[in-house]
mmCIF file of C-alpha atoms in Angstrom:
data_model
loop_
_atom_site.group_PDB
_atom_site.id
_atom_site.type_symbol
_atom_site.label_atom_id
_atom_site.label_comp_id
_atom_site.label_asym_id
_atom_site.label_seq_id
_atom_site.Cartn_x
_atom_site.Cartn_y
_atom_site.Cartn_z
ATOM 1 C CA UNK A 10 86.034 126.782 93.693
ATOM 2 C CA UNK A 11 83.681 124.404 95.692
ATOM 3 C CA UNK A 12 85.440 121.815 94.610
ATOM 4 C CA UNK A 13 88.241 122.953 96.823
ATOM 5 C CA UNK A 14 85.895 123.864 99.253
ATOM 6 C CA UNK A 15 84.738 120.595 99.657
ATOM 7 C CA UNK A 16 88.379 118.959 99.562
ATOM 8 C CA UNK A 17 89.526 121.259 102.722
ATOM 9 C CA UNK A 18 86.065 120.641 104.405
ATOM 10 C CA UNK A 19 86.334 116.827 104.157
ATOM 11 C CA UNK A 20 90.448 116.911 105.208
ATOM 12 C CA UNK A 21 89.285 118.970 107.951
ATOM 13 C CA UNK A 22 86.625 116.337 109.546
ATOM 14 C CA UNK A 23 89.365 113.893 108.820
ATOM 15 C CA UNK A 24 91.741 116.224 111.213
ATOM 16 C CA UNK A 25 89.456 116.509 113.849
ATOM 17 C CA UNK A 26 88.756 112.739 114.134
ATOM 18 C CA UNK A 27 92.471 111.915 114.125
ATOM 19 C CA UNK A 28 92.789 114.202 116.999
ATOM 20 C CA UNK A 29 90.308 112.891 118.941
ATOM 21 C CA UNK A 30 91.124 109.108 118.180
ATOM 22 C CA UNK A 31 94.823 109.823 119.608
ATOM 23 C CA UNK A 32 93.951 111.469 122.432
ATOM 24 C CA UNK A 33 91.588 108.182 123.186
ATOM 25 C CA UNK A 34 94.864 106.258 122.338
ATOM 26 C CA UNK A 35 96.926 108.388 125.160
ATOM 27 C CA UNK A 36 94.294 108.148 127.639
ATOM 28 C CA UNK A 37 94.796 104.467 127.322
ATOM 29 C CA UNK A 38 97.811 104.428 127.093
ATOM 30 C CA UNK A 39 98.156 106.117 130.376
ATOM 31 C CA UNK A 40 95.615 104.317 132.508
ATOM 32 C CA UNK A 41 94.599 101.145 130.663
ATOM 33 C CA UNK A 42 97.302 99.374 129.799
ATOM 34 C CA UNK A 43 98.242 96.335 131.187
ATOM 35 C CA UNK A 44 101.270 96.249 133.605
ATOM 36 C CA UNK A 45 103.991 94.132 131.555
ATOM 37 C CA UNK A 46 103.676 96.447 128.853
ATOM 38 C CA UNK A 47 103.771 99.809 131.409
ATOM 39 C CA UNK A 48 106.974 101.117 129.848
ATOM 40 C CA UNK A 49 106.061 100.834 126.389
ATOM 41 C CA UNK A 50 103.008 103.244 126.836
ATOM 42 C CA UNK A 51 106.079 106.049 126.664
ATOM 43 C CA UNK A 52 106.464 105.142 122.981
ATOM 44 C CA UNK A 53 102.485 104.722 122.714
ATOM 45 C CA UNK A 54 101.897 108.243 124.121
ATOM 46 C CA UNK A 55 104.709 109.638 121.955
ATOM 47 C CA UNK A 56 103.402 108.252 118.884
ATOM 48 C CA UNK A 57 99.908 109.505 119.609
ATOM 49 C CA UNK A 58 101.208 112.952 120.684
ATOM 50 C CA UNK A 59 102.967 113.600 117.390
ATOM 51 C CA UNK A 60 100.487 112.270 115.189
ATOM 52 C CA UNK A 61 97.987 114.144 117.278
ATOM 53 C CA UNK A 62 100.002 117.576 116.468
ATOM 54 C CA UNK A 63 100.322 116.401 113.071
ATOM 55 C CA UNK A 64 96.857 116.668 112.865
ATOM 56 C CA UNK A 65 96.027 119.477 114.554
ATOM 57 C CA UNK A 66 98.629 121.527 112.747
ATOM 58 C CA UNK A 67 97.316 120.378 109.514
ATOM 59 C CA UNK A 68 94.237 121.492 110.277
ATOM 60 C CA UNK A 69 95.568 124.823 111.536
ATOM 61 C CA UNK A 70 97.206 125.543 108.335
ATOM 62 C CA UNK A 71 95.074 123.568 105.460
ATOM 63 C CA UNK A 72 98.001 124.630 103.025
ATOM 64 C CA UNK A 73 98.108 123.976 99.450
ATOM 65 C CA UNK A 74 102.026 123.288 98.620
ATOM 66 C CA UNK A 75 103.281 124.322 95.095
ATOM 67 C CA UNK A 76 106.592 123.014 94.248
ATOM 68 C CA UNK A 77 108.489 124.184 91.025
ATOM 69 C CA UNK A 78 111.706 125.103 89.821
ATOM 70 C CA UNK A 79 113.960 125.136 92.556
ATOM 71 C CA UNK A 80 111.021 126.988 94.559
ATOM 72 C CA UNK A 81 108.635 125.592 96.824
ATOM 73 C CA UNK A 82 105.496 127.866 97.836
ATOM 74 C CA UNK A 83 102.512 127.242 100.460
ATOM 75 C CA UNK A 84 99.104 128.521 100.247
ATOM 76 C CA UNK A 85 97.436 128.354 103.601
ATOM 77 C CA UNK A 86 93.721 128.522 103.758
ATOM 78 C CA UNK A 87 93.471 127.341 107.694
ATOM 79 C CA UNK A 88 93.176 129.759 110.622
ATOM 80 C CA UNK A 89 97.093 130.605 110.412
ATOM 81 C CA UNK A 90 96.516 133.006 107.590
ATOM 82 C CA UNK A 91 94.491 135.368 110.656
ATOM 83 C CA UNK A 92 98.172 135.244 112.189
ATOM 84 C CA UNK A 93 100.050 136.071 108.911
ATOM 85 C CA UNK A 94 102.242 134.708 106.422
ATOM 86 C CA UNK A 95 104.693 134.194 108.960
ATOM 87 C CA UNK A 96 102.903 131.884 111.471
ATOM 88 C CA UNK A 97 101.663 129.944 108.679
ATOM 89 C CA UNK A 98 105.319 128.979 107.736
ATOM 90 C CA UNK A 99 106.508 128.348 111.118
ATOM 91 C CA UNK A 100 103.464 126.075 111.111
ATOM 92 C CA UNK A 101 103.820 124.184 108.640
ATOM 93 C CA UNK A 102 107.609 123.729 109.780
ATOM 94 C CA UNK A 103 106.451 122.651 113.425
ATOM 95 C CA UNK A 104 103.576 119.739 111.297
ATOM 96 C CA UNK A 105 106.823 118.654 108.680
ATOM 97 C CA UNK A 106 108.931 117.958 112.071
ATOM 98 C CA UNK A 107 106.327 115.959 113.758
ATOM 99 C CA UNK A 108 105.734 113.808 110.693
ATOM 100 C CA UNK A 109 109.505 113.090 110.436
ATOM 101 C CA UNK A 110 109.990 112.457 114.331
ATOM 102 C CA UNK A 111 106.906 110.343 113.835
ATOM 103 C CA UNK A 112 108.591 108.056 111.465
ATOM 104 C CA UNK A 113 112.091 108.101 113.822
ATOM 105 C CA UNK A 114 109.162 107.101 116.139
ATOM 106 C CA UNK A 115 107.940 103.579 114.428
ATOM 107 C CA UNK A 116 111.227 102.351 114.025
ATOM 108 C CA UNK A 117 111.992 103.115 117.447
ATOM 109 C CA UNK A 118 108.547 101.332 118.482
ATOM 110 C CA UNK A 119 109.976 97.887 116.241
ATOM 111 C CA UNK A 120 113.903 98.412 118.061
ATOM 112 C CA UNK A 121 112.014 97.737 121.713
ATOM 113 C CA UNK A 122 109.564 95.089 120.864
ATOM 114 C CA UNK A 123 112.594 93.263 119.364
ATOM 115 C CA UNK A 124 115.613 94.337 122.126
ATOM 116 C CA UNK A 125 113.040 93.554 124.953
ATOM 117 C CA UNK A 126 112.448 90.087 123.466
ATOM 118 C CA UNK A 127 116.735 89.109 123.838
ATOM 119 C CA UNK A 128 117.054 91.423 126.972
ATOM 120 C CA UNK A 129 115.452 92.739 130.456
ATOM 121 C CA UNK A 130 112.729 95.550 129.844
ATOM 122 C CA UNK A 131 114.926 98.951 130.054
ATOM 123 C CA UNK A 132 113.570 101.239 132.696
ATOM 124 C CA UNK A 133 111.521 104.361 131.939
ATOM 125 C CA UNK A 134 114.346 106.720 131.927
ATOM 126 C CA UNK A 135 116.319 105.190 129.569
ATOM 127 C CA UNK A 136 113.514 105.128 127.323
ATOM 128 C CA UNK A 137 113.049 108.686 127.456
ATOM 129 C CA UNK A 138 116.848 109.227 126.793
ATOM 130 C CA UNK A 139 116.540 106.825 123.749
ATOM 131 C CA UNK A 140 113.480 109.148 122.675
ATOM 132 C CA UNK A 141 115.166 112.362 123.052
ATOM 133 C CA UNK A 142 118.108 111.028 120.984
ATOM 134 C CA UNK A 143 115.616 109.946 118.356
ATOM 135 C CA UNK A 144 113.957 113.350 118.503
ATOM 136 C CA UNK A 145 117.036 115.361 117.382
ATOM 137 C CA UNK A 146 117.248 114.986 113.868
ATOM 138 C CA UNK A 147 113.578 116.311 113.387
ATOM 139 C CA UNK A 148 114.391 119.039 115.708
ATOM 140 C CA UNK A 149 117.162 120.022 113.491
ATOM 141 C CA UNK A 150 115.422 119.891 110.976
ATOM 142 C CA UNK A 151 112.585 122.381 112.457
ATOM 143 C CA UNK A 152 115.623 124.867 112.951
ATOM 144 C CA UNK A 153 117.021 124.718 110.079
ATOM 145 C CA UNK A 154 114.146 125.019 107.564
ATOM 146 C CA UNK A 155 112.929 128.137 109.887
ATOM 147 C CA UNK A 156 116.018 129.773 108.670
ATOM 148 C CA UNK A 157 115.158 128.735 105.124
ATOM 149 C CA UNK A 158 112.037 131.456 104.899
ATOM 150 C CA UNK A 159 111.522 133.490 102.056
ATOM 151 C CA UNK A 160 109.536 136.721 101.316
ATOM 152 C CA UNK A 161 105.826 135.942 99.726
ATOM 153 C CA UNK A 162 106.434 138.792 96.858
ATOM 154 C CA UNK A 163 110.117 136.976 95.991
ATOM 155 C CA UNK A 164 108.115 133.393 96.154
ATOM 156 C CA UNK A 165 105.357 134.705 93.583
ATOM 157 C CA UNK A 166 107.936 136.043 91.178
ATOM 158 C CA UNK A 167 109.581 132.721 91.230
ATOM 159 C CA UNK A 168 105.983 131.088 90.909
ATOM 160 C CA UNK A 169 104.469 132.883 88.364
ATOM 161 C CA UNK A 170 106.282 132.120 85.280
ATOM 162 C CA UNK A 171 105.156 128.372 86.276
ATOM 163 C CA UNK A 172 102.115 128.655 86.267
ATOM 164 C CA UNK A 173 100.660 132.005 84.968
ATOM 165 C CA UNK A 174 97.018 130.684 85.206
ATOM 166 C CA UNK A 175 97.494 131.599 88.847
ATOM 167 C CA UNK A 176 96.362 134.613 90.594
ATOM 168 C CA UNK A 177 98.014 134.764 93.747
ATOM 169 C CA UNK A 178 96.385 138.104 95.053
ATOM 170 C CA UNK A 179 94.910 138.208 98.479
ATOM 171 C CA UNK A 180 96.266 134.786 99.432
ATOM 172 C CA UNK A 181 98.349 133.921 102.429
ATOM 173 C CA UNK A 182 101.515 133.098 100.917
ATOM 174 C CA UNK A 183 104.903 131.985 102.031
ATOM 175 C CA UNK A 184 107.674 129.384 101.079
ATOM 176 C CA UNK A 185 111.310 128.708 100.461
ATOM 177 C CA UNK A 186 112.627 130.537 97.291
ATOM 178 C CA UNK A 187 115.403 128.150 96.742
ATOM 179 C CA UNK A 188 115.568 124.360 97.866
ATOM 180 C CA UNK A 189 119.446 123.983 97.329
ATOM 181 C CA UNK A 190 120.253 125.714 100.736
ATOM 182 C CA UNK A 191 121.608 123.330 102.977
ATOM 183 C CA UNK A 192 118.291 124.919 105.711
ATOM 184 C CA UNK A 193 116.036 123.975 103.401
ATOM 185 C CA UNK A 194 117.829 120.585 101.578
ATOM 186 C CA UNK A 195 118.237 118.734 105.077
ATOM 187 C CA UNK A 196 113.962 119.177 105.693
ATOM 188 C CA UNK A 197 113.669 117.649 101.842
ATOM 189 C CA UNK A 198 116.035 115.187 102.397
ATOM 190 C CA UNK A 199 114.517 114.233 105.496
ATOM 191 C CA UNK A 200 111.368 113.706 104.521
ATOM 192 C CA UNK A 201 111.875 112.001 101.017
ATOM 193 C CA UNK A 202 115.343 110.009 100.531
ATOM 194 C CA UNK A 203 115.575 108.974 104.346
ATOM 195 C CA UNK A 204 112.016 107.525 104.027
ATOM 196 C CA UNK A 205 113.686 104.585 102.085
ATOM 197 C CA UNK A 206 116.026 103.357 105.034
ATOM 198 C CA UNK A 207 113.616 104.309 107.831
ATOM 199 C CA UNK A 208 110.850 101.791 106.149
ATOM 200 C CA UNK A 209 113.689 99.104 105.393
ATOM 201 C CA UNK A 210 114.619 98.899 109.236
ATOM 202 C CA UNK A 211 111.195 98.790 109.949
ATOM 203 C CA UNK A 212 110.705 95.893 107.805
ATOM 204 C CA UNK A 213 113.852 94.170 109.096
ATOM 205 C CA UNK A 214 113.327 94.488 112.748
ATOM 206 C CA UNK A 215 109.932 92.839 111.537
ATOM 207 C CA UNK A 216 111.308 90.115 110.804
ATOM 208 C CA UNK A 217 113.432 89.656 113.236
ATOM 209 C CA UNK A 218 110.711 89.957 115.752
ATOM 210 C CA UNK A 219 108.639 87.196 114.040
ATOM 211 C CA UNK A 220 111.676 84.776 113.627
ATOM 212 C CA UNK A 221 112.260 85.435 118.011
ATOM 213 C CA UNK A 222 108.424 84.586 118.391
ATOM 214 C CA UNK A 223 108.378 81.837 116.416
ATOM 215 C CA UNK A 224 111.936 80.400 118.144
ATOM 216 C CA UNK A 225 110.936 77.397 120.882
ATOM 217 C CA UNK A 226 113.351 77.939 123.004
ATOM 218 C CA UNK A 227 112.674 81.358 124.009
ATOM 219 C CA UNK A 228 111.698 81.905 127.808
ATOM 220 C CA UNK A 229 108.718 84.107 128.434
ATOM 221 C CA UNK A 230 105.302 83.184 129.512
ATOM 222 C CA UNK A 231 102.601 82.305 127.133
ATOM 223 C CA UNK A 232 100.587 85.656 128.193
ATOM 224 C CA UNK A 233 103.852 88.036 127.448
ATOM 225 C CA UNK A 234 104.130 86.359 124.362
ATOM 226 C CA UNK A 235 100.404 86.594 123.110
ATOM 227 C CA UNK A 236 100.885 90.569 124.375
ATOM 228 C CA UNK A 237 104.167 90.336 122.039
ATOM 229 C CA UNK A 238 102.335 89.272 119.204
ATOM 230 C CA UNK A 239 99.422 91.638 119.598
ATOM 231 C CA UNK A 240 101.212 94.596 119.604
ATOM 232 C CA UNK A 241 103.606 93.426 116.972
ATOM 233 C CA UNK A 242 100.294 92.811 114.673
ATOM 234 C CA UNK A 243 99.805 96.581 115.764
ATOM 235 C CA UNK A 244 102.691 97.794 114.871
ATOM 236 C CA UNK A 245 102.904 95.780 111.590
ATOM 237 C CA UNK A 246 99.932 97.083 110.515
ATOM 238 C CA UNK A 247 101.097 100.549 111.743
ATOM 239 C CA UNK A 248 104.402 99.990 109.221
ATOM 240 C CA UNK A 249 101.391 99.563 106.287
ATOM 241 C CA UNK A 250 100.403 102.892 107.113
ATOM 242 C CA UNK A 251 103.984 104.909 105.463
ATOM 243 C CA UNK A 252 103.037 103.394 102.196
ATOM 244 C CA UNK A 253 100.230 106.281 102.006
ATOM 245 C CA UNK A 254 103.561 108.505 103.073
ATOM 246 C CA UNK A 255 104.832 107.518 99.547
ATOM 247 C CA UNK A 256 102.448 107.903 97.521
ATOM 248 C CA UNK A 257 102.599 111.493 98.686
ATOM 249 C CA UNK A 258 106.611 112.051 98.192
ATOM 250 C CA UNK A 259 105.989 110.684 94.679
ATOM 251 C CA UNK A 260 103.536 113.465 94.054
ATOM 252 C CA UNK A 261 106.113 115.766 95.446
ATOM 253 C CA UNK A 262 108.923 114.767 92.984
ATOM 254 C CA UNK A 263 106.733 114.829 90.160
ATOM 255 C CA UNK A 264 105.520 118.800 90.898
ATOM 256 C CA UNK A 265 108.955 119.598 91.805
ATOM 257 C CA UNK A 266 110.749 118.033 89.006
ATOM 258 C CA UNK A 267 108.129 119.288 86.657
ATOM 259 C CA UNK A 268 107.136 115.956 85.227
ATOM 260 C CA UNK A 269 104.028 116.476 86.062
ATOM 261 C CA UNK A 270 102.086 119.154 88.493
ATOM 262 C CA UNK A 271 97.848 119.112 88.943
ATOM 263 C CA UNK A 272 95.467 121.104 92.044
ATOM 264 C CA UNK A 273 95.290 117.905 93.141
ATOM 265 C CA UNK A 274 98.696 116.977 94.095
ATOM 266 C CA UNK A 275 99.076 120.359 94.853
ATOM 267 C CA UNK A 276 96.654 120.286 97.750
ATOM 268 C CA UNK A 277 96.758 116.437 98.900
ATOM 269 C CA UNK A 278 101.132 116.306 98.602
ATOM 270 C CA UNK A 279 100.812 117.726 102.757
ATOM 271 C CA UNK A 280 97.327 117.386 103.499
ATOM 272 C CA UNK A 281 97.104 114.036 102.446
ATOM 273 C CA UNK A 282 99.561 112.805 105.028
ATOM 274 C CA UNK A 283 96.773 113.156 108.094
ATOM 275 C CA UNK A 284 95.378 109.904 106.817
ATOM 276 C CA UNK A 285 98.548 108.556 108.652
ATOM 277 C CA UNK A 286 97.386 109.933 112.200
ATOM 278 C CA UNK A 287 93.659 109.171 111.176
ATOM 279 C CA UNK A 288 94.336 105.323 110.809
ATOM 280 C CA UNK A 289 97.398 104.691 112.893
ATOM 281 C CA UNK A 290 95.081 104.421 116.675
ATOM 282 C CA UNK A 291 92.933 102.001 114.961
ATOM 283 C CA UNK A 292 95.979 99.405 114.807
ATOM 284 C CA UNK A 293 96.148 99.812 118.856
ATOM 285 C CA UNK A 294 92.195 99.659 119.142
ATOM 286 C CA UNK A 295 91.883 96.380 116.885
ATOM 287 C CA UNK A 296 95.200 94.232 117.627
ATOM 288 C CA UNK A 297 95.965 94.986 121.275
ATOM 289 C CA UNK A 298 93.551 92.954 123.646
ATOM 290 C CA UNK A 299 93.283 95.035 126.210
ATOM 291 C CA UNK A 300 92.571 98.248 124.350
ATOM 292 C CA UNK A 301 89.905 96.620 121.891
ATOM 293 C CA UNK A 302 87.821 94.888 125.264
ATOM 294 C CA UNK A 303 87.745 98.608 126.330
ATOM 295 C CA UNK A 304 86.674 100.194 122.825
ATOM 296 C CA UNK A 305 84.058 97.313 122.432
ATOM 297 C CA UNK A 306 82.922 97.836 126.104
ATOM 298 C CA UNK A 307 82.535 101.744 125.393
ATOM 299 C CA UNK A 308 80.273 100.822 122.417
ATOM 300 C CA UNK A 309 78.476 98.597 123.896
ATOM 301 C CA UNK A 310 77.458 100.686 127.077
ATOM 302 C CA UNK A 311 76.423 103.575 124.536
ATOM 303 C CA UNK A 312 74.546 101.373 122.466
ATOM 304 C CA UNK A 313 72.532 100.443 125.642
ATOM 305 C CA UNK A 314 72.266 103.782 126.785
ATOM 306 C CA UNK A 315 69.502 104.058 123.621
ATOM 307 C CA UNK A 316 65.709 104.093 124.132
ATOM 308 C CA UNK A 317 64.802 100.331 123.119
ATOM 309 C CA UNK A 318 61.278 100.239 121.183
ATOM 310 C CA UNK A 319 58.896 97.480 123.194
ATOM 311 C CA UNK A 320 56.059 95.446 121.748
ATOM 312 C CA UNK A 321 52.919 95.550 124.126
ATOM 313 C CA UNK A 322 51.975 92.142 124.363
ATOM 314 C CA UNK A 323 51.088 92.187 128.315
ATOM 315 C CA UNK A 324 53.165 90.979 130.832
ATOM 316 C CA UNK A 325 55.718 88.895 128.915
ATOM 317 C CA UNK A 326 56.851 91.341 126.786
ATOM 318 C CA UNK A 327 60.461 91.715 125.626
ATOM 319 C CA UNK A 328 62.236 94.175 123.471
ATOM 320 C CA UNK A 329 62.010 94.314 119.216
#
């Protein structure tokens, strides 16, 4: 239908311009940012990576999910299907990991921004060993569910009686046959029930952060401070962004529970989540200083790059 057409066209310019706005974010990140904050640009660059994978892998597999029953089946329309059923499962497996690790990811972001406000700045390494730790449990997760797999003719058959109004012929079609397998319950679990206390910390360490700022007898300089509160305006805005993240596991409980099931949630319950990469660079590019002077400077200098229309009024003339 064009209507689809349209949908996957439009999710697809959305992909691309998330990829490119996060790779802007980790070029940045790697040779823009201002000294006092070096360190952090780890968790900047990992942030940006992930959600730059997201989106790329999104766009790779443009997959339609259909959960009901107990079953769970993906359509892919992207470039995956030229690979095979196969690849398209392992990539949506590799995009559900990033989106999970990109989550572990925020709350990690709030932890530093409030440890480094009671405590010396850790050094790079240990960063990277907190990150690694933090990366595990959507590594699992990517291992497990690989092992959860299930033949396209076996996911049909468990499909069909669903929805019969659906002719599966000549698609690229793959899924998990039966959720309650500990592979494929840890991935659900992961990205649905854990979502609650993942947000909650978020919102705590929030607070926390603000109450530190606002405290008059803490000792850092007025400059490390206004840095502080930029990035934690960032990152607050950045927690905003998970509330799109629900809206999409509540259209996955309602298909899978069979309270209610449309095209639409059908197509947007994975798709929909690259609006989380699209928007999550902007909160860097507006609220941090030093990355907004650059953005602005980069408009600016291609705004004067254009031909400027000039009135001929002699020797005094000036631009319209």
């Amino acid at each position: 239908m064009w209507v689809d057409t349209l949908y996957w066209i439009i999710i697809g310019i959305i992909d691309v311009l998330a990829i490119i706005f996060n790779a802007l974010l980790i070029y940045l990140a790697l040779y823009r940012t201002p000294k006092m904050v070096r360190v952090y640009t780890t968790l900047i660059i990992n942030l940006a990576f992930t959600d730059c994978c997201s989106a790329f892998l999104n766009f790779f597999v443009q997959q339609r999910m259909i959960p009901s029953g107990f079953t769970i089946g993906y359509i892919s329309n992207g470039w995956c299907k030229l690979f095979g059923y196969r690849f398209c499962f392992l990539s949506h497996n590799l995009m559900a990991h990033f989106i999970v690790h990109s989550n572990y990811s925020l709350v990690l972001s709030f932890a530093y921004r409030y440890y480094i406000l009671r405590k010396p700045e850790p050094r790079r390494k240990t960063v990277l060993i907190v990150l690694f730790i933090t990366y595990l449990p959507s590594f699992l997760q990517l291992i497990l569910y690989q092992f959860a797999e299930s033949d396209p003719s076996e996911i049909i058959q468990l499909l069909q009686p669903y929805h019969p109004q659906y002719n599966f012929t000549g698609l690229t079609v793959s899924g998990v046959s039966d959720i309650r397998s500990v592979y494929a319950l840890y991935k659900i679990l992961q990205m649905t029930v854990m979502t609650v206390p993942i947000f909650s910390t978020i919102l705590f360490l929030r607070n926390k952060i603000i109450n530190r700022l606002l405290y008059r007898g803490i000792n850092i300089s007025l400059n490390t401070k206004s840095l502080h509160s930029q990035l934690l305006m960032a990152l607050t805005y950045q927690a905003l962004l998970p509330t799109l993240y629900s809206i999409n596991v509540i259209m996955y409980v309602l298909e899978q529970s069979g309270i209610y099931a449309s095209p639409f949630f059908e197509n947007f319950i994975m798709s929909g989540l690259v609006l989380i990469p699209f928007f999550s660079p902007f909160t860097s590019f507006f609220f941090f200083t030093p990355y907004r002077r650059i953005i602005l400077g980069m408009v600016i200098k291609n705004l004067n790059k254009r031909p400027v229309a000039t009135s001929e009024t002699g020797h005094g003339s000036f631009p319209i």
